[in-house]
Tab-separated table of C-alpha atoms and ligand atoms in Angstrom:
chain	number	residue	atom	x	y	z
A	1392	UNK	CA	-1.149	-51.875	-42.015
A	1393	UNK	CA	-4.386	-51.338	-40.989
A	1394	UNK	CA	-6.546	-48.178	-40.234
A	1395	UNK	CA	-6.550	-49.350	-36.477
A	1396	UNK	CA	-2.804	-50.248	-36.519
A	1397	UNK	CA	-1.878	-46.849	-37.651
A	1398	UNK	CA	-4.275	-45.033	-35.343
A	1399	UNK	CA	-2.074	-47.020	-32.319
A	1400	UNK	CA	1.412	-46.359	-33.979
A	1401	UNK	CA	0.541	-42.282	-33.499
A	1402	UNK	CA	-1.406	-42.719	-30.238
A	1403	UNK	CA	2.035	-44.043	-29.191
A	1404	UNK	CA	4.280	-41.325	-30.518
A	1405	UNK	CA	2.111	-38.926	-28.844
A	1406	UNK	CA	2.108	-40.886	-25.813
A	1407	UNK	CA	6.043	-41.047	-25.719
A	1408	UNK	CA	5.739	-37.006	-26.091
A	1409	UNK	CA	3.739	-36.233	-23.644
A	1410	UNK	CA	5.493	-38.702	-20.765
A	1411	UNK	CA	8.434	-37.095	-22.307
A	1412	UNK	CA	7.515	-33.785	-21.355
A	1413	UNK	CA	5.887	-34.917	-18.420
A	1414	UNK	CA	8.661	-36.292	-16.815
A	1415	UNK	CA	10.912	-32.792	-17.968
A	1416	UNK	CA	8.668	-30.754	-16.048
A	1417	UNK	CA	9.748	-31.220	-12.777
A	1418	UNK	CA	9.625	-27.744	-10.970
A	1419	UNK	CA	7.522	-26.639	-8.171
A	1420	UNK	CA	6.759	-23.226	-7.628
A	1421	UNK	CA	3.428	-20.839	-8.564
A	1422	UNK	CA	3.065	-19.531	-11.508
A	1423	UNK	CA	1.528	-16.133	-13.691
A	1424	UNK	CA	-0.849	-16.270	-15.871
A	1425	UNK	CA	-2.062	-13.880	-18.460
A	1426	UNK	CA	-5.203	-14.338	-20.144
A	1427	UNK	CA	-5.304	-11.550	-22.874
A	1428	UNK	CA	-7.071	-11.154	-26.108
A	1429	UNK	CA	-10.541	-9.361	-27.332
A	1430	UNK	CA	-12.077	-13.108	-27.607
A	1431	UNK	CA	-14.889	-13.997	-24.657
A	1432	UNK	CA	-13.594	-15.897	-21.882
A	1433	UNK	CA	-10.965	-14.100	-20.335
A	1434	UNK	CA	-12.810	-13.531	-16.886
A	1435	UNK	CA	-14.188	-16.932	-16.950
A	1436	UNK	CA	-11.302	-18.626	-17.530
A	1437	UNK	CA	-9.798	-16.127	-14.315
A	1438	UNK	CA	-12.601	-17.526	-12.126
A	1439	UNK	CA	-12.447	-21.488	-12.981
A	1440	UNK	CA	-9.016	-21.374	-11.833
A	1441	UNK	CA	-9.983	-19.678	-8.693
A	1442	UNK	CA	-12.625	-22.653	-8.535
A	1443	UNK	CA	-9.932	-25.144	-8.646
A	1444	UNK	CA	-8.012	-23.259	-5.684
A	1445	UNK	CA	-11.116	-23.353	-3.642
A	1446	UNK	CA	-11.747	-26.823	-4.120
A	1447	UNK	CA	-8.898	-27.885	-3.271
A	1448	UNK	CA	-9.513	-26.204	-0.097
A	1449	UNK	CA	-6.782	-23.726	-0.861
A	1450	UNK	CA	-7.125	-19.962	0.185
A	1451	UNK	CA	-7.857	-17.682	-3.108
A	1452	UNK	CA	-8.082	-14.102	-3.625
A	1453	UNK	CA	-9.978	-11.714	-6.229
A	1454	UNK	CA	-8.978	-8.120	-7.422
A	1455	UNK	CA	-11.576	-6.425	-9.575
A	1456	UNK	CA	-9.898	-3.432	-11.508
A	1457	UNK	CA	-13.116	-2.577	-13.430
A	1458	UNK	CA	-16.695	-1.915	-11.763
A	1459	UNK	CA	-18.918	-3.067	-13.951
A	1460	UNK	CA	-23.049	-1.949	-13.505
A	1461	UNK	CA	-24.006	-5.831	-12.979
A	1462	UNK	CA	-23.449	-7.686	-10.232
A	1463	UNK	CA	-21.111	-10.757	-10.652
A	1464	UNK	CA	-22.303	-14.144	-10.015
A	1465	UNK	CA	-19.148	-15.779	-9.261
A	1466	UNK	CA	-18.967	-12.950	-6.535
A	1467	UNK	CA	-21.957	-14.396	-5.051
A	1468	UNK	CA	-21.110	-18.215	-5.091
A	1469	UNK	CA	-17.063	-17.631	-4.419
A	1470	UNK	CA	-17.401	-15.202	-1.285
A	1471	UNK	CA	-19.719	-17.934	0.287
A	1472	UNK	CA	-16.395	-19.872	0.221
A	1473	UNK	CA	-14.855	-17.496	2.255
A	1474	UNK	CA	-12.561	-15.926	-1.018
A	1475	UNK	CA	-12.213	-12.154	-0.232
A	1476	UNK	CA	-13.225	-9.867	-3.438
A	1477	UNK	CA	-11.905	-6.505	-4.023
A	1478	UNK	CA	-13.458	-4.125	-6.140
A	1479	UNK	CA	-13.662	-0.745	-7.644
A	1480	UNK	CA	-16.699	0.372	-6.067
A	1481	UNK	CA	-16.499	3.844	-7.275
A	1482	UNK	CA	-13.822	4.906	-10.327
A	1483	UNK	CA	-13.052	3.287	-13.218
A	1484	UNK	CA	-16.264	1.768	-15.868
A	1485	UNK	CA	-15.859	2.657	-19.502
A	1486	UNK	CA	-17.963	5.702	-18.989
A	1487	UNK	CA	-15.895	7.460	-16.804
A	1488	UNK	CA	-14.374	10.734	-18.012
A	1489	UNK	CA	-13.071	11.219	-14.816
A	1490	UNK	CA	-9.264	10.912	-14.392
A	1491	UNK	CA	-8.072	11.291	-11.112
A	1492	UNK	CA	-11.218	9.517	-9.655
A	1493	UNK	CA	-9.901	6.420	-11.717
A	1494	UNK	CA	-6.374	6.380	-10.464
A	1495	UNK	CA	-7.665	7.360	-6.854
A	1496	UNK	CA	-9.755	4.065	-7.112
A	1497	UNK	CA	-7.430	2.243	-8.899
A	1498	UNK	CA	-4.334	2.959	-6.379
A	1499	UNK	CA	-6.889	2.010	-3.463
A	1500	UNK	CA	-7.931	-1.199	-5.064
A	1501	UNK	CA	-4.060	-1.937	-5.945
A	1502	UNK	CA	-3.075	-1.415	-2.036
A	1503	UNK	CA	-5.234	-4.364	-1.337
A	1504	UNK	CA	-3.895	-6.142	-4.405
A	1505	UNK	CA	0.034	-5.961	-2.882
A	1506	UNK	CA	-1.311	-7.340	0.746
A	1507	UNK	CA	-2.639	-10.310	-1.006
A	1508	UNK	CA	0.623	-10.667	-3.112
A	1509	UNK	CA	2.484	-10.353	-0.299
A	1510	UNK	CA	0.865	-13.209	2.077
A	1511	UNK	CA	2.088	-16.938	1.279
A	1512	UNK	CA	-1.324	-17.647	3.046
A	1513	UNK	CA	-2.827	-17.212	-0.792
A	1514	UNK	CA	-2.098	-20.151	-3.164
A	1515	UNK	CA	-3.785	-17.955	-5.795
A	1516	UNK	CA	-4.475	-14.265	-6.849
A	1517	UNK	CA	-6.394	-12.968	-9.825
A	1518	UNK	CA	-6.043	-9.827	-10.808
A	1519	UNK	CA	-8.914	-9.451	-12.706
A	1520	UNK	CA	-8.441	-6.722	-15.682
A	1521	UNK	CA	-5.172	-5.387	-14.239
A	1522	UNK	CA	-4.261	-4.907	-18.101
A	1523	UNK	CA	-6.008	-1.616	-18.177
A	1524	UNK	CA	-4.910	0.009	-15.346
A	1525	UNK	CA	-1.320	-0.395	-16.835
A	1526	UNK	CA	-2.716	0.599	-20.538
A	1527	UNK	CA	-4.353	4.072	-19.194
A	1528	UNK	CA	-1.088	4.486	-16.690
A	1529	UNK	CA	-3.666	4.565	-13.762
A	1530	UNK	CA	-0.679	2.296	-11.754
A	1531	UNK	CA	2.544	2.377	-11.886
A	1532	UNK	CA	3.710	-0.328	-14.463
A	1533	UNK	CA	6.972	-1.209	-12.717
A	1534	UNK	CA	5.940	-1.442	-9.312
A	1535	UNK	CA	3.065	-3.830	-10.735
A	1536	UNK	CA	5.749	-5.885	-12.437
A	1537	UNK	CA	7.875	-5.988	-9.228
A	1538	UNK	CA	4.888	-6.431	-6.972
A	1539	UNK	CA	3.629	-9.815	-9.091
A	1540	UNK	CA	7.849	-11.224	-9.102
A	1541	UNK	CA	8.388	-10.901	-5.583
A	1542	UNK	CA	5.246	-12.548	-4.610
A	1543	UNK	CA	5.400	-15.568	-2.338
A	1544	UNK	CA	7.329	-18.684	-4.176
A	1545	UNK	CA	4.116	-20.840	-3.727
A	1546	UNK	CA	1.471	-18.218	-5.175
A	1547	UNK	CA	0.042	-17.873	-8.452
A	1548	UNK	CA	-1.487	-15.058	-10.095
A	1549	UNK	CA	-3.693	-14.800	-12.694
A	1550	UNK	CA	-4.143	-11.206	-14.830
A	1551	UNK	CA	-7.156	-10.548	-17.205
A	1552	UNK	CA	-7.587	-8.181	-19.728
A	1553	UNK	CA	-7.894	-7.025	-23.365
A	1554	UNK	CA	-4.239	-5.867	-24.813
A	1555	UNK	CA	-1.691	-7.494	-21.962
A	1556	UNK	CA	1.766	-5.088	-22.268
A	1557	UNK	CA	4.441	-6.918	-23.491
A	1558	UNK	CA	6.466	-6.179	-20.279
A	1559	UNK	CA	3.725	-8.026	-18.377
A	1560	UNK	CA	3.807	-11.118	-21.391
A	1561	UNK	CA	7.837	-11.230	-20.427
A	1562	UNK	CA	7.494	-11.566	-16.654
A	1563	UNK	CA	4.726	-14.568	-17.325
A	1564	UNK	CA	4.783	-18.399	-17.524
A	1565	UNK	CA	1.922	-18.458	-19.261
A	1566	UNK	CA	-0.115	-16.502	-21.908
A	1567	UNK	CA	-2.956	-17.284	-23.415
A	1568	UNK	CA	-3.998	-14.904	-26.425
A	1569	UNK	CA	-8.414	-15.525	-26.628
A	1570	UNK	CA	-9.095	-14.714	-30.234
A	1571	UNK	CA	-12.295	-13.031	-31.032
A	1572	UNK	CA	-14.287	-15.211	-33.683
A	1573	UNK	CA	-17.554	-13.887	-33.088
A	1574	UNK	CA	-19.552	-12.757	-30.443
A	1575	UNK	CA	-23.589	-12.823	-29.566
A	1576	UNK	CA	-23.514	-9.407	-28.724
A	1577	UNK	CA	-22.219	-7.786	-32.394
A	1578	UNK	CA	-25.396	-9.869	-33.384
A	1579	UNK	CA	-28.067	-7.795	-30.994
A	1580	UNK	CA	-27.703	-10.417	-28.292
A	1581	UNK	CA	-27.958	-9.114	-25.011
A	1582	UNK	CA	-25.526	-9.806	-22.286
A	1583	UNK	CA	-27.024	-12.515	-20.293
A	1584	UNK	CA	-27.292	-12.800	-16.529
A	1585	UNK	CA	-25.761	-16.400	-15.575
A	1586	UNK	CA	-23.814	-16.603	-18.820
A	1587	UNK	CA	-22.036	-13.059	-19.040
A	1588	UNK	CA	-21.723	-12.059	-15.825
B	941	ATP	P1	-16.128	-13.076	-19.764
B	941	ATP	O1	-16.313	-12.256	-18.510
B	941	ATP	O2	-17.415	-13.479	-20.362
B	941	ATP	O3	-15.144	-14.198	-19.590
B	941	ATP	P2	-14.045	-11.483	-20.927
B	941	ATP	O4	-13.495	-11.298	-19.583
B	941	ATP	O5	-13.221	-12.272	-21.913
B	941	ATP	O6	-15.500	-12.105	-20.866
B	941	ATP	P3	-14.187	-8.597	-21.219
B	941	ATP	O7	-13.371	-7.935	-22.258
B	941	ATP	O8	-13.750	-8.485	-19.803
B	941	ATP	O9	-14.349	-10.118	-21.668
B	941	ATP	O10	-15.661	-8.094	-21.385
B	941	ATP	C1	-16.649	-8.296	-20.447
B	941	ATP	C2	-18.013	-8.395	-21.061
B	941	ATP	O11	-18.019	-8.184	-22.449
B	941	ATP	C3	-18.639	-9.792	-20.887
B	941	ATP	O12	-20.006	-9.612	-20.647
B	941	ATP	C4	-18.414	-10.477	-22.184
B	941	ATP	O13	-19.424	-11.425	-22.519
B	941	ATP	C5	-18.435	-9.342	-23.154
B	941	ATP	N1	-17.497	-9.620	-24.247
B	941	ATP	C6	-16.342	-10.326	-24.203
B	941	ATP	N2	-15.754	-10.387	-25.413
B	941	ATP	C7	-16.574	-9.716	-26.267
B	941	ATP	C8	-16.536	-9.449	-27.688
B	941	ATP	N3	-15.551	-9.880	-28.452
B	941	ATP	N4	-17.564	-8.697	-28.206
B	941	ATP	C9	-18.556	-8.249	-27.432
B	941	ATP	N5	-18.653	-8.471	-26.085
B	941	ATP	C10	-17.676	-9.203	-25.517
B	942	MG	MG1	-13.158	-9.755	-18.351
């Protein structure tokens, strides 16, 4: 056997896999999606799928649950598509010492969160960094659990965030754990404007 005949025997035995699976997979409903991990990539990946929504001319919505000091590019680009953004304006940043201002922001950020998670208008929702808000207790876990089930059949959500609780892992279709290999930043690199944020 050649080099080329064996490279076409396992082409096909992959092939006949993935039709296989293909053809399983036959349900039709939205999905939830937890990107977790200390690895980069965890927002990004959050807004390419909202990019896919949009351009498919489906309505998307965006809950930030951390305010950051930069501004956010894909803010800037995505609202001109008409996707509405949420934010913490005031509260929560890793330098706050302030408790009850977080979960006053936090609960006022999450009450626009459920409206969007209740409307079937939204084929997708991402919860950007929801993870910490259940890690400090700053929302109630369950009624965050029971919020994202009884969403709309046809919606997805998507959650960010370093250290995803296993109870939100168990009510997901899909995780995806981003391992940290290394990272610009540990190596004096500044955070970049247009790459980072
Ligand atoms: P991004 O927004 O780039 O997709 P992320 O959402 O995975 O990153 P976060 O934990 O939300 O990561 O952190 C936000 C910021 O910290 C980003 O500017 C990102 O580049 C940076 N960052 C992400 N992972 C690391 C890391 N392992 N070490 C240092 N900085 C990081
Ligand atoms: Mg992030």
């Amino acid at each position: 056997m050649t080099d080329n005949d064996k490279h076409v025997k396992k082409q096909k035995k992959i092939k006949e896999k993935v039709d296989n699976n293909v053809a399983i997979a036959q349900e039709e409903r939205g999905i939830v999606i937890v990107i977790t991990g200390n690895g980069k990539g965890k927002t990004t990946a959050g807004f390419g799928t909202v990019a896919r929504c949009v351009g498919h001319g489906y309505k998307a919505a965006v809950v930030q649950f951390i305010k950051g000091t930069w501004e956010c590019g894909e803010r800037v680009l995505l609202e001109k598509s008409g996707v509405p953004f949420e934010v913490m304006g005031t509260g929560f940043t890793w330098e706050t010492q302030n408790r009850e201002a977080d979960i006053a922001a936090a609960t006022r950020v999450w009450k626009k969160a459920i409206e969007f998670l209740k409307d079937p208008e939204y084929h997708l929702v991402l919860l950007d960094e929801l993870t910490y808000m259940l890690g400090y207790d700053y929302l109630p876990k369950d009624e965050v659990l029971t919020a994202i089930q009884q969403r709309p059949e046809n919606q997805s959500v998507v959650i960010t965030g370093r250290g995803a609780p296993t109870e939100l892992r168990d009510i997901a279709d899909t995780v995806s754990d981003i391992k940290n290999v290394k990272h610009a930043f540990t190596q004096g690199v500044k955070a970049r404007k247009g790459v980072d944020w």
